[in-house]
XYZ file of C-alpha atoms in Angstrom:
566
model
C -95.229 80.450 -63.572
C -96.643 79.994 -60.072
C -97.780 76.531 -58.984
C -99.574 76.197 -55.673
C -99.965 72.778 -54.007
C -102.531 72.193 -51.287
C -101.524 69.324 -48.998
C -98.256 67.475 -48.606
C -97.511 63.855 -47.622
C -97.233 61.425 -50.572
C -98.963 63.138 -53.496
C -98.384 66.825 -52.770
C -94.765 66.512 -51.673
C -93.943 64.322 -54.682
C -95.502 66.858 -57.050
C -93.598 69.733 -55.432
C -90.152 68.108 -55.592
C -90.689 66.800 -59.125
C -91.723 70.271 -60.302
C -88.525 71.729 -58.880
C -86.364 69.061 -60.519
C -87.972 69.940 -63.836
C -87.997 73.719 -63.503
C -85.531 75.655 -61.350
C -87.242 79.024 -61.999
C -90.814 78.039 -61.174
C -92.495 79.686 -58.165
C -93.752 76.778 -56.012
C -95.833 77.197 -52.855
C -97.020 74.289 -50.700
C -99.789 74.848 -48.127
C -100.309 72.433 -45.234
C -102.848 73.102 -42.498
C -100.916 70.976 -40.023
C -97.322 70.979 -38.876
C -96.037 68.073 -40.967
C -95.711 68.176 -44.746
C -94.221 64.733 -45.341
C -94.439 61.899 -42.854
C -94.433 58.099 -42.769
C -98.201 57.634 -42.781
C -97.954 53.854 -42.991
C -95.532 53.782 -40.071
C -97.840 55.487 -37.568
C -99.257 52.311 -35.920
C -95.719 51.080 -35.282
C -94.927 54.142 -33.196
C -97.943 53.284 -31.032
C -96.517 49.762 -30.650
C -93.021 51.160 -29.933
C -91.510 49.316 -32.894
C -90.570 52.809 -34.081
C -89.328 54.518 -30.927
C -88.205 57.987 -31.990
C -90.708 60.628 -33.111
C -88.179 61.986 -35.593
C -88.257 58.701 -37.536
C -91.834 59.433 -38.608
C -90.923 62.720 -40.303
C -89.631 62.271 -43.852
C -89.171 65.895 -44.844
C -89.342 69.138 -42.853
C -90.345 72.559 -44.228
C -86.829 73.843 -43.552
C -85.164 70.967 -45.398
C -87.534 71.285 -48.342
C -86.826 75.013 -48.570
C -83.077 74.464 -48.416
C -82.860 71.633 -50.934
C -85.741 72.396 -53.307
C -86.363 76.123 -52.797
C -90.056 75.522 -52.158
C -92.108 78.017 -50.164
C -93.682 75.751 -47.547
C -96.389 77.307 -45.391
C -97.472 75.116 -42.508
C -100.411 75.853 -40.204
C -101.995 77.420 -43.284
C -105.450 76.139 -44.165
C -106.835 76.864 -47.614
C -110.535 77.388 -47.001
C -111.787 78.447 -50.416
C -110.843 78.318 -54.100
C -112.047 80.976 -56.518
C -111.300 79.153 -59.767
C -112.484 82.036 -61.959
C -109.999 84.464 -60.374
C -107.366 81.801 -59.670
C -107.320 82.865 -56.041
C -107.142 81.015 -52.754
C -108.405 82.193 -49.389
C -105.917 81.212 -46.691
C -106.480 80.952 -42.953
C -103.209 81.478 -41.083
C -103.864 79.248 -38.074
C -100.987 80.611 -36.003
C -101.866 84.285 -36.328
C -105.606 83.758 -36.840
C -105.600 85.961 -39.939
C -106.833 85.536 -43.497
C -105.221 86.487 -46.797
C -105.484 85.851 -50.529
C -102.927 83.936 -52.615
C -102.982 83.616 -56.395
C -101.911 80.751 -58.647
C -101.371 79.932 -62.295
C -101.741 76.200 -61.759
C -103.131 74.481 -58.685
C -102.492 70.925 -57.409
C -104.946 69.514 -54.885
C -103.631 66.865 -52.508
C -106.015 67.103 -49.533
C -106.024 63.370 -48.875
C -108.881 61.627 -47.093
C -110.540 61.912 -43.719
C -111.247 59.049 -41.279
C -114.816 57.811 -41.329
C -116.516 58.652 -38.046
C -120.211 57.771 -38.202
C -122.891 59.757 -36.387
C -123.190 57.325 -33.498
C -124.164 58.666 -30.052
C -121.126 58.957 -27.775
C -118.503 58.414 -30.480
C -116.601 61.424 -29.209
C -114.565 61.849 -26.087
C -111.056 61.630 -24.721
C -111.089 57.827 -24.831
C -112.061 57.622 -28.537
C -109.309 57.878 -31.153
C -108.771 57.829 -34.900
C -105.400 57.459 -36.614
C -104.619 59.526 -39.700
C -101.680 61.800 -38.908
C -98.808 62.377 -36.487
C -100.827 64.310 -33.853
C -103.346 61.417 -33.790
C -100.453 59.012 -33.219
C -98.997 61.039 -30.369
C -102.429 61.271 -28.732
C -102.914 57.478 -28.793
C -99.440 56.688 -27.504
C -99.578 59.361 -24.799
C -102.915 57.984 -23.585
C -101.470 54.474 -23.353
C -98.326 55.692 -21.592
C -100.315 57.720 -19.042
C -103.294 55.461 -18.347
C -101.960 51.929 -18.942
C -105.246 50.643 -20.465
C -106.000 46.935 -20.050
C -108.594 46.551 -22.794
C -109.050 48.359 -26.099
C -111.836 48.010 -28.628
C -110.877 48.533 -32.248
C -113.842 49.240 -34.515
C -113.133 48.243 -38.117
C -111.050 45.402 -39.527
C -109.265 47.125 -42.419
C -105.569 47.960 -42.727
C -105.506 50.583 -39.961
C -107.728 48.558 -37.635
C -105.610 45.405 -37.934
C -102.314 47.289 -37.630
C -103.543 49.165 -34.568
C -104.832 45.960 -32.984
C -101.492 44.233 -33.513
C -99.511 47.087 -32.005
C -101.839 47.411 -29.025
C -101.387 43.711 -28.314
C -97.615 44.223 -28.582
C -98.054 46.783 -25.783
C -99.749 44.144 -23.604
C -103.308 45.400 -24.131
C -106.190 42.960 -24.642
C -107.886 43.851 -27.928
C -111.441 43.266 -29.089
C -111.996 43.840 -32.807
C -115.519 44.743 -33.932
C -116.284 44.486 -37.650
C -119.679 45.060 -39.282
C -118.882 42.771 -42.224
C -118.432 39.008 -42.137
C -114.652 39.314 -42.479
C -111.654 41.526 -41.861
C -109.474 42.934 -44.667
C -111.868 43.838 -47.484
C -109.362 43.287 -50.333
C -109.345 39.580 -49.443
C -112.150 37.205 -50.303
C -113.932 35.531 -47.403
C -112.168 32.168 -47.451
C -108.749 33.870 -47.547
C -109.707 36.239 -44.723
C -110.859 33.138 -42.815
C -107.233 32.007 -42.621
C -106.415 35.367 -41.037
C -109.313 35.135 -38.579
C -107.970 31.893 -37.140
C -104.496 33.355 -36.790
C -105.744 36.497 -35.042
C -107.617 34.350 -32.531
C -104.462 32.300 -31.938
C -102.645 35.561 -31.146
C -105.164 36.334 -28.417
C -107.498 38.739 -30.205
C -111.225 38.707 -29.539
C -113.230 39.121 -32.770
C -116.844 40.209 -33.230
C -117.855 39.832 -36.891
C -121.159 40.866 -38.490
C -121.775 43.248 -35.632
C -121.640 47.031 -35.410
C -121.609 49.801 -32.845
C -124.972 51.402 -32.050
C -123.913 53.727 -29.236
C -121.149 54.567 -26.776
C -121.482 55.915 -23.282
C -118.628 57.105 -21.143
C -118.198 56.487 -17.455
C -115.472 58.063 -15.321
C -112.726 55.548 -16.051
C -114.088 53.449 -18.935
C -116.450 53.434 -21.884
C -119.270 51.054 -22.774
C -119.921 50.138 -26.411
C -123.342 48.791 -27.353
C -123.473 46.509 -30.401
C -126.228 45.561 -32.835
C -126.589 42.149 -31.207
C -127.490 43.768 -27.866
C -124.015 43.071 -26.480
C -122.282 45.619 -24.260
C -118.498 45.776 -24.066
C -116.457 47.749 -21.541
C -113.135 49.246 -22.619
C -110.433 51.619 -21.436
C -110.021 53.070 -24.928
C -111.750 52.918 -28.314
C -109.986 53.203 -31.653
C -111.808 53.726 -34.932
C -110.408 52.064 -38.035
C -113.455 52.368 -40.260
C -111.579 53.508 -43.348
C -111.426 56.893 -45.006
C -113.453 59.060 -47.346
C -112.029 61.477 -49.951
C -111.674 65.054 -48.712
C -113.481 66.984 -51.447
C -114.418 70.079 -49.437
C -112.084 72.422 -51.319
C -112.834 70.837 -54.669
C -116.493 71.640 -54.180
C -115.704 75.318 -53.496
C -114.037 75.367 -56.927
C -117.084 73.648 -58.499
C -114.965 70.723 -59.656
C -116.749 67.595 -60.837
C -116.983 64.890 -58.161
C -117.149 61.344 -59.528
C -119.726 58.644 -58.855
C -117.550 57.079 -56.148
C -117.223 60.366 -54.268
C -113.684 61.329 -55.275
C -112.472 64.261 -57.371
C -112.798 63.349 -61.027
C -109.540 63.586 -63.001
C -108.403 62.643 -66.497
C -105.419 60.442 -67.366
C -103.083 63.418 -66.836
C -104.573 64.032 -63.339
C -106.275 67.220 -64.525
C -109.660 68.006 -62.968
C -112.684 69.485 -64.733
C -110.881 72.854 -64.421
C -107.887 72.800 -66.841
C -105.787 74.828 -64.385
C -106.339 72.490 -61.438
C -104.817 69.033 -60.948
C -105.572 66.585 -58.144
C -103.671 63.606 -56.748
C -103.735 61.114 -53.891
C -106.505 59.755 -51.706
C -108.977 62.493 -52.684
C -109.264 61.445 -56.323
C -111.226 58.817 -58.172
C -108.930 56.538 -60.152
C -109.522 53.970 -62.856
C -109.292 50.348 -61.768
C -106.498 48.979 -63.960
C -108.107 45.531 -64.197
C -111.753 46.312 -64.952
C -111.627 49.934 -66.162
C -114.232 51.253 -63.708
C -113.852 54.313 -61.457
C -112.787 53.419 -57.937
C -111.213 54.741 -54.742
C -107.894 53.192 -53.683
C -106.143 55.226 -50.964
C -102.567 53.925 -51.093
C -99.235 55.735 -50.735
C -97.563 54.156 -53.779
C -100.174 55.343 -56.303
C -100.274 58.795 -54.656
C -96.516 59.203 -55.114
C -96.761 58.234 -58.776
C -99.682 60.582 -59.321
C -97.742 63.511 -57.862
C -94.917 62.856 -60.303
C -97.266 62.481 -63.293
C -99.145 65.691 -62.447
C -95.829 67.573 -62.265
C -94.771 66.136 -65.619
C -98.060 67.211 -67.190
C -97.753 70.740 -65.768
C -94.264 71.005 -67.303
C -95.446 69.792 -70.711
C -93.988 66.280 -70.465
C -96.305 63.650 -71.935
C -97.270 61.275 -69.172
C -100.451 59.615 -68.002
C -101.755 57.598 -65.099
C -102.890 54.198 -66.322
C -104.902 53.160 -63.297
C -104.486 51.512 -59.920
C -104.325 47.781 -59.175
C -104.558 48.118 -55.418
C -101.416 46.095 -54.762
C -100.941 45.988 -50.996
C -99.237 44.140 -48.179
C -99.934 43.939 -44.463
C -97.826 42.605 -41.606
C -99.898 40.855 -38.926
C -97.487 39.725 -36.207
C -95.401 37.073 -38.007
C -97.898 36.667 -40.844
C -97.906 38.514 -44.170
C -101.107 39.271 -46.084
C -100.858 40.621 -49.622
C -103.107 41.136 -52.631
C -103.282 42.732 -56.063
C -105.939 43.374 -58.672
C -109.616 42.489 -58.326
C -111.058 40.134 -55.758
C -113.983 37.803 -56.320
C -116.473 40.223 -54.731
C -115.568 42.961 -57.230
C -115.783 40.636 -60.213
C -119.226 39.458 -59.110
C -120.521 43.015 -58.677
C -119.330 43.912 -62.179
C -120.644 40.628 -63.632
C -117.222 39.743 -65.030
C -116.914 35.973 -65.694
C -113.983 34.441 -63.826
C -112.419 31.242 -62.570
C -110.259 30.794 -59.496
C -107.597 28.484 -58.177
C -105.974 27.850 -54.811
C -102.511 26.571 -54.014
C -100.697 26.082 -50.716
C -97.076 25.787 -51.858
C -94.042 25.999 -49.590
C -92.148 29.281 -49.501
C -88.923 27.484 -50.423
C -87.567 23.955 -50.832
C -89.079 21.683 -48.201
C -85.774 19.994 -47.455
C -84.219 23.325 -46.420
C -85.090 24.453 -42.899
C -87.781 27.040 -42.273
C -90.072 26.365 -45.232
C -93.643 27.531 -44.551
C -96.810 27.395 -46.683
C -98.048 30.254 -48.850
C -101.799 30.140 -49.427
C -102.321 31.714 -52.844
C -105.586 32.442 -54.646
C -105.546 33.523 -58.292
C -108.545 34.907 -60.204
C -108.499 34.741 -63.995
C -110.573 34.816 -67.171
C -112.237 31.473 -68.016
C -111.750 32.124 -71.731
C -108.188 33.374 -72.234
C -106.621 33.054 -68.792
C -105.954 36.788 -68.313
C -105.130 37.399 -64.660
C -107.633 39.521 -62.744
C -106.159 39.376 -59.259
C -104.388 37.401 -56.577
C -104.340 37.119 -52.790
C -101.761 35.420 -50.584
C -101.183 34.668 -46.914
C -98.102 33.148 -45.318
C -94.983 33.756 -43.265
C -92.219 34.290 -45.811
C -92.001 35.207 -49.477
C -95.646 36.255 -49.702
C -95.188 39.818 -50.977
C -92.538 38.627 -53.457
C -95.067 36.332 -55.150
C -97.809 38.957 -55.201
C -95.354 41.470 -56.689
C -94.588 39.003 -59.479
C -98.299 38.545 -60.203
C -98.899 42.316 -59.948
C -96.253 42.784 -62.635
C -97.898 40.070 -64.720
C -101.274 41.841 -64.454
C -99.722 45.178 -65.450
C -98.189 43.458 -68.478
C -101.452 41.819 -69.563
C -100.147 38.319 -68.936
C -102.184 35.149 -68.474
C -102.000 32.170 -66.135
C -100.271 30.321 -68.969
C -97.465 32.864 -68.711
C -97.145 32.167 -64.989
C -96.219 28.588 -65.876
C -93.255 29.704 -67.938
C -91.882 32.553 -65.803
C -88.218 32.003 -64.998
C -87.860 33.040 -61.374
C -84.804 32.983 -59.131
C -84.237 29.699 -57.324
C -82.034 28.403 -54.556
C -83.258 26.104 -51.744
C -83.307 28.852 -49.049
C -85.442 31.128 -51.265
C -87.760 29.091 -53.458
C -88.332 25.770 -55.176
C -87.477 24.766 -58.715
C -91.214 25.168 -59.290
C -91.870 28.501 -57.595
C -95.285 29.026 -55.933
C -96.107 31.405 -58.788
C -95.294 28.681 -61.321
C -97.413 26.226 -59.337
C -100.341 28.631 -59.380
C -99.916 28.859 -63.144
C -99.870 25.077 -63.538
C -103.018 24.616 -61.465
C -104.932 27.422 -63.197
C -103.844 26.265 -66.641
C -104.946 22.687 -65.931
C -108.361 24.018 -64.949
C -108.689 26.021 -68.189
C -107.470 23.115 -70.320
C -110.091 20.870 -68.670
C -107.335 18.564 -67.481
C -108.523 19.077 -63.910
C -112.209 19.430 -63.048
C -112.657 21.179 -59.704
C -115.292 22.031 -57.164
C -114.943 24.939 -54.733
C -115.392 24.911 -50.967
C -118.711 26.796 -51.011
C -120.258 24.318 -53.465
C -119.845 21.314 -51.144
C -122.936 22.152 -49.095
C -125.061 22.270 -52.271
C -124.250 18.693 -53.305
C -126.976 16.061 -53.413
C -125.303 13.557 -51.099
C -127.369 10.621 -52.405
C -125.744 10.929 -55.833
C -122.265 11.865 -54.629
C -119.362 10.013 -53.059
C -116.871 12.127 -51.115
C -113.415 10.555 -50.933
C -110.706 11.821 -48.607
C -107.423 10.652 -50.161
C -105.250 11.696 -47.217
C -103.704 9.258 -44.772
C -105.860 7.564 -42.112
C -104.146 9.697 -39.463
C -105.119 12.919 -41.262
C -108.650 11.619 -41.840
C -109.128 10.917 -38.117
C -108.148 14.489 -37.228
C -111.099 15.875 -39.187
C -112.724 15.529 -42.590
C -115.692 16.721 -44.635
C -118.903 15.227 -43.276
C -119.869 12.016 -45.086
C -116.470 11.398 -46.680
C -114.885 7.959 -46.795
C -111.121 7.485 -46.571
C -109.197 5.903 -49.434
C -105.553 7.076 -49.217
C -104.011 8.078 -52.522
C -101.444 5.292 -52.461
C -104.230 2.696 -52.021
C -106.490 4.145 -54.704
C -105.565 1.816 -57.563
C -105.950 -1.323 -55.447
C -109.319 -0.207 -53.996
C -110.914 1.127 -57.160
C -113.643 -1.515 -56.952
C -115.016 0.386 -53.934
C -115.696 3.439 -56.081
C -118.947 3.326 -58.106
C -118.969 4.727 -61.630
C -122.596 5.813 -61.502
C -122.017 8.490 -58.881
C -120.317 11.863 -58.911
C -116.946 11.450 -57.237
C -115.635 14.356 -55.165
C -111.992 13.998 -54.159
C -110.042 16.035 -51.650
C -106.783 16.045 -49.743
C -105.162 18.622 -47.482
C -104.218 21.285 -50.062
C -105.319 19.892 -53.436
C -102.223 18.195 -54.857
C -102.980 14.585 -53.857
C -106.593 15.131 -54.859
C -105.365 16.173 -58.320
C -103.230 13.021 -58.605
C -106.239 10.916 -57.581
C -108.347 12.747 -60.167
C -105.866 11.910 -62.939
C -105.876 8.235 -61.896
C -109.660 7.919 -61.914
C -110.261 9.906 -65.072
C -107.957 7.552 -66.960
C -109.779 4.536 -65.581
C -113.144 5.317 -67.150
C -114.530 7.462 -64.351
C -116.243 10.360 -66.119
C -117.859 12.359 -63.314
C -114.971 13.309 -61.043
C -113.990 16.579 -59.372
C -111.304 17.686 -56.935
C -111.869 20.221 -54.143
C -109.779 23.257 -55.091
C -107.435 24.208 -52.266
C -108.267 21.007 -50.403
C -109.476 20.538 -46.858
C -107.341 23.455 -45.632
C -109.326 25.981 -47.661
C -112.646 24.278 -46.898
C -112.125 24.056 -43.131
C -110.923 27.656 -42.768
C -114.054 28.929 -44.503
C -116.722 26.777 -42.824
C -115.562 26.916 -39.210
C -116.650 29.596 -36.720
C -114.964 32.899 -37.566
C -115.683 34.941 -34.431
C -114.680 34.170 -30.843
C -116.987 36.413 -28.862
C -117.063 36.842 -25.109
C -113.434 35.938 -24.466
C -112.515 38.828 -22.157
C -114.120 40.034 -18.934
C -113.316 43.668 -18.276
C -113.403 43.314 -14.497
C -111.179 40.232 -14.564
C -108.593 42.035 -16.698
C -108.408 44.844 -14.159
C -108.333 42.497 -11.177
C -105.554 40.433 -12.749
C -103.456 43.541 -13.307
C -104.216 45.419 -10.108
């Protein structure tokens, strides 16, 4: 049996090595149009930032090593340009010798990946405009920085690649302006969680233009000028595009394979395409969203690796199936960690799935042990049975650990009630006796049990202030540093003695810094014959992050940057 794999990296390389482990006699050929068959895709920005200093560290597997260990016929600089599915033939372009030839297959695995989005904007080409998708792209960016010592870079797009590139450029001493068409960076996060990241990025010296896009680029001798929708012009020494990726379906279309509604190659649960002799894996395919069951595109290395293994199992007759993707991810942003899993609020709204949400800001470990820092955690769940739909977290330590726990809970069909009872490892340097995941479970469960009526940050502006009393239950010192407009200050510890100041014929809205003291105040009032009481979920911290200005435009002057560094 001859299996041909088109494309390496996560999906293709995983399929190839798994096939060999299962069948020593199989004829396996892997085609890669570039030089590198398996490289650390997610590590590329860190080579630009010189966190990874040796080129060799980016290469996971070489053609020679794969041939020696796995006896796989690896053909680099070989571009498959056409699939004749009826004849089971491939047309190959040998890029080194500039020749063409035909190769046959019994079973084909497509792993072409995705291509960077580069919109048809005038001037978005040139030697000062870069995208980052592979090792040659990485070398080009770093070589440009090393040779030209740019002072200002503009990164277009605030997704994973855009943020990682921006961070690493700043680590190289470059002033970075981030331009994002949406109202937030990091699409997997909901707005109020991304708002926490916006403030941090500004603190780290990044200039952010939100809800603005590039209309054109023109290139002068030593710099480029980007024109934005809002009639702003920005000068830069280099431009980097981090606008996301789109599935590479060019070859699939030559084989007349079905392309799904989201634009990826359509596959079944065994990763088989509409042609029974062709499988597809990785960023090019449409997957099923594990949480909501809809087709989606989630280009992540972890799922691609698993898909390669499952496709190989299916080819070898081993029963296996891909159950969907949750989109569990993590991002380092300087000292901050951003992580998420499952569906966000935007997705649930689009699909009209009823949901409830909760916010907690628990410490990463016991507060009495040095170094404890807050973890801002949002959990989305069913309002009827508490099934977990998704979670997002931001903090300095222990963030990805908590999201991994919740990702496991989602995969297991657990509810927020189960989060309450999870027995998680505890010692003061690592957690608290009530882990942040447990705390999220307690808060969400109280909401579902109607033991805690809440109001969310975005609902505050819709209140009829004549019928509402806002009470800030923090200390007077905290109150003086900033509060919600119109709120009076009754500290929690004075609440019982000052209850006569609180009318029973108005709606009472309570809030504190993160929600905990507001909850305690809620329980006091509700047991003292106050019937119309709510607590602001996530407290003033969540509210303030979301309502304050997100952008910080016009921070840098191109000429001043060059004068200061001349």
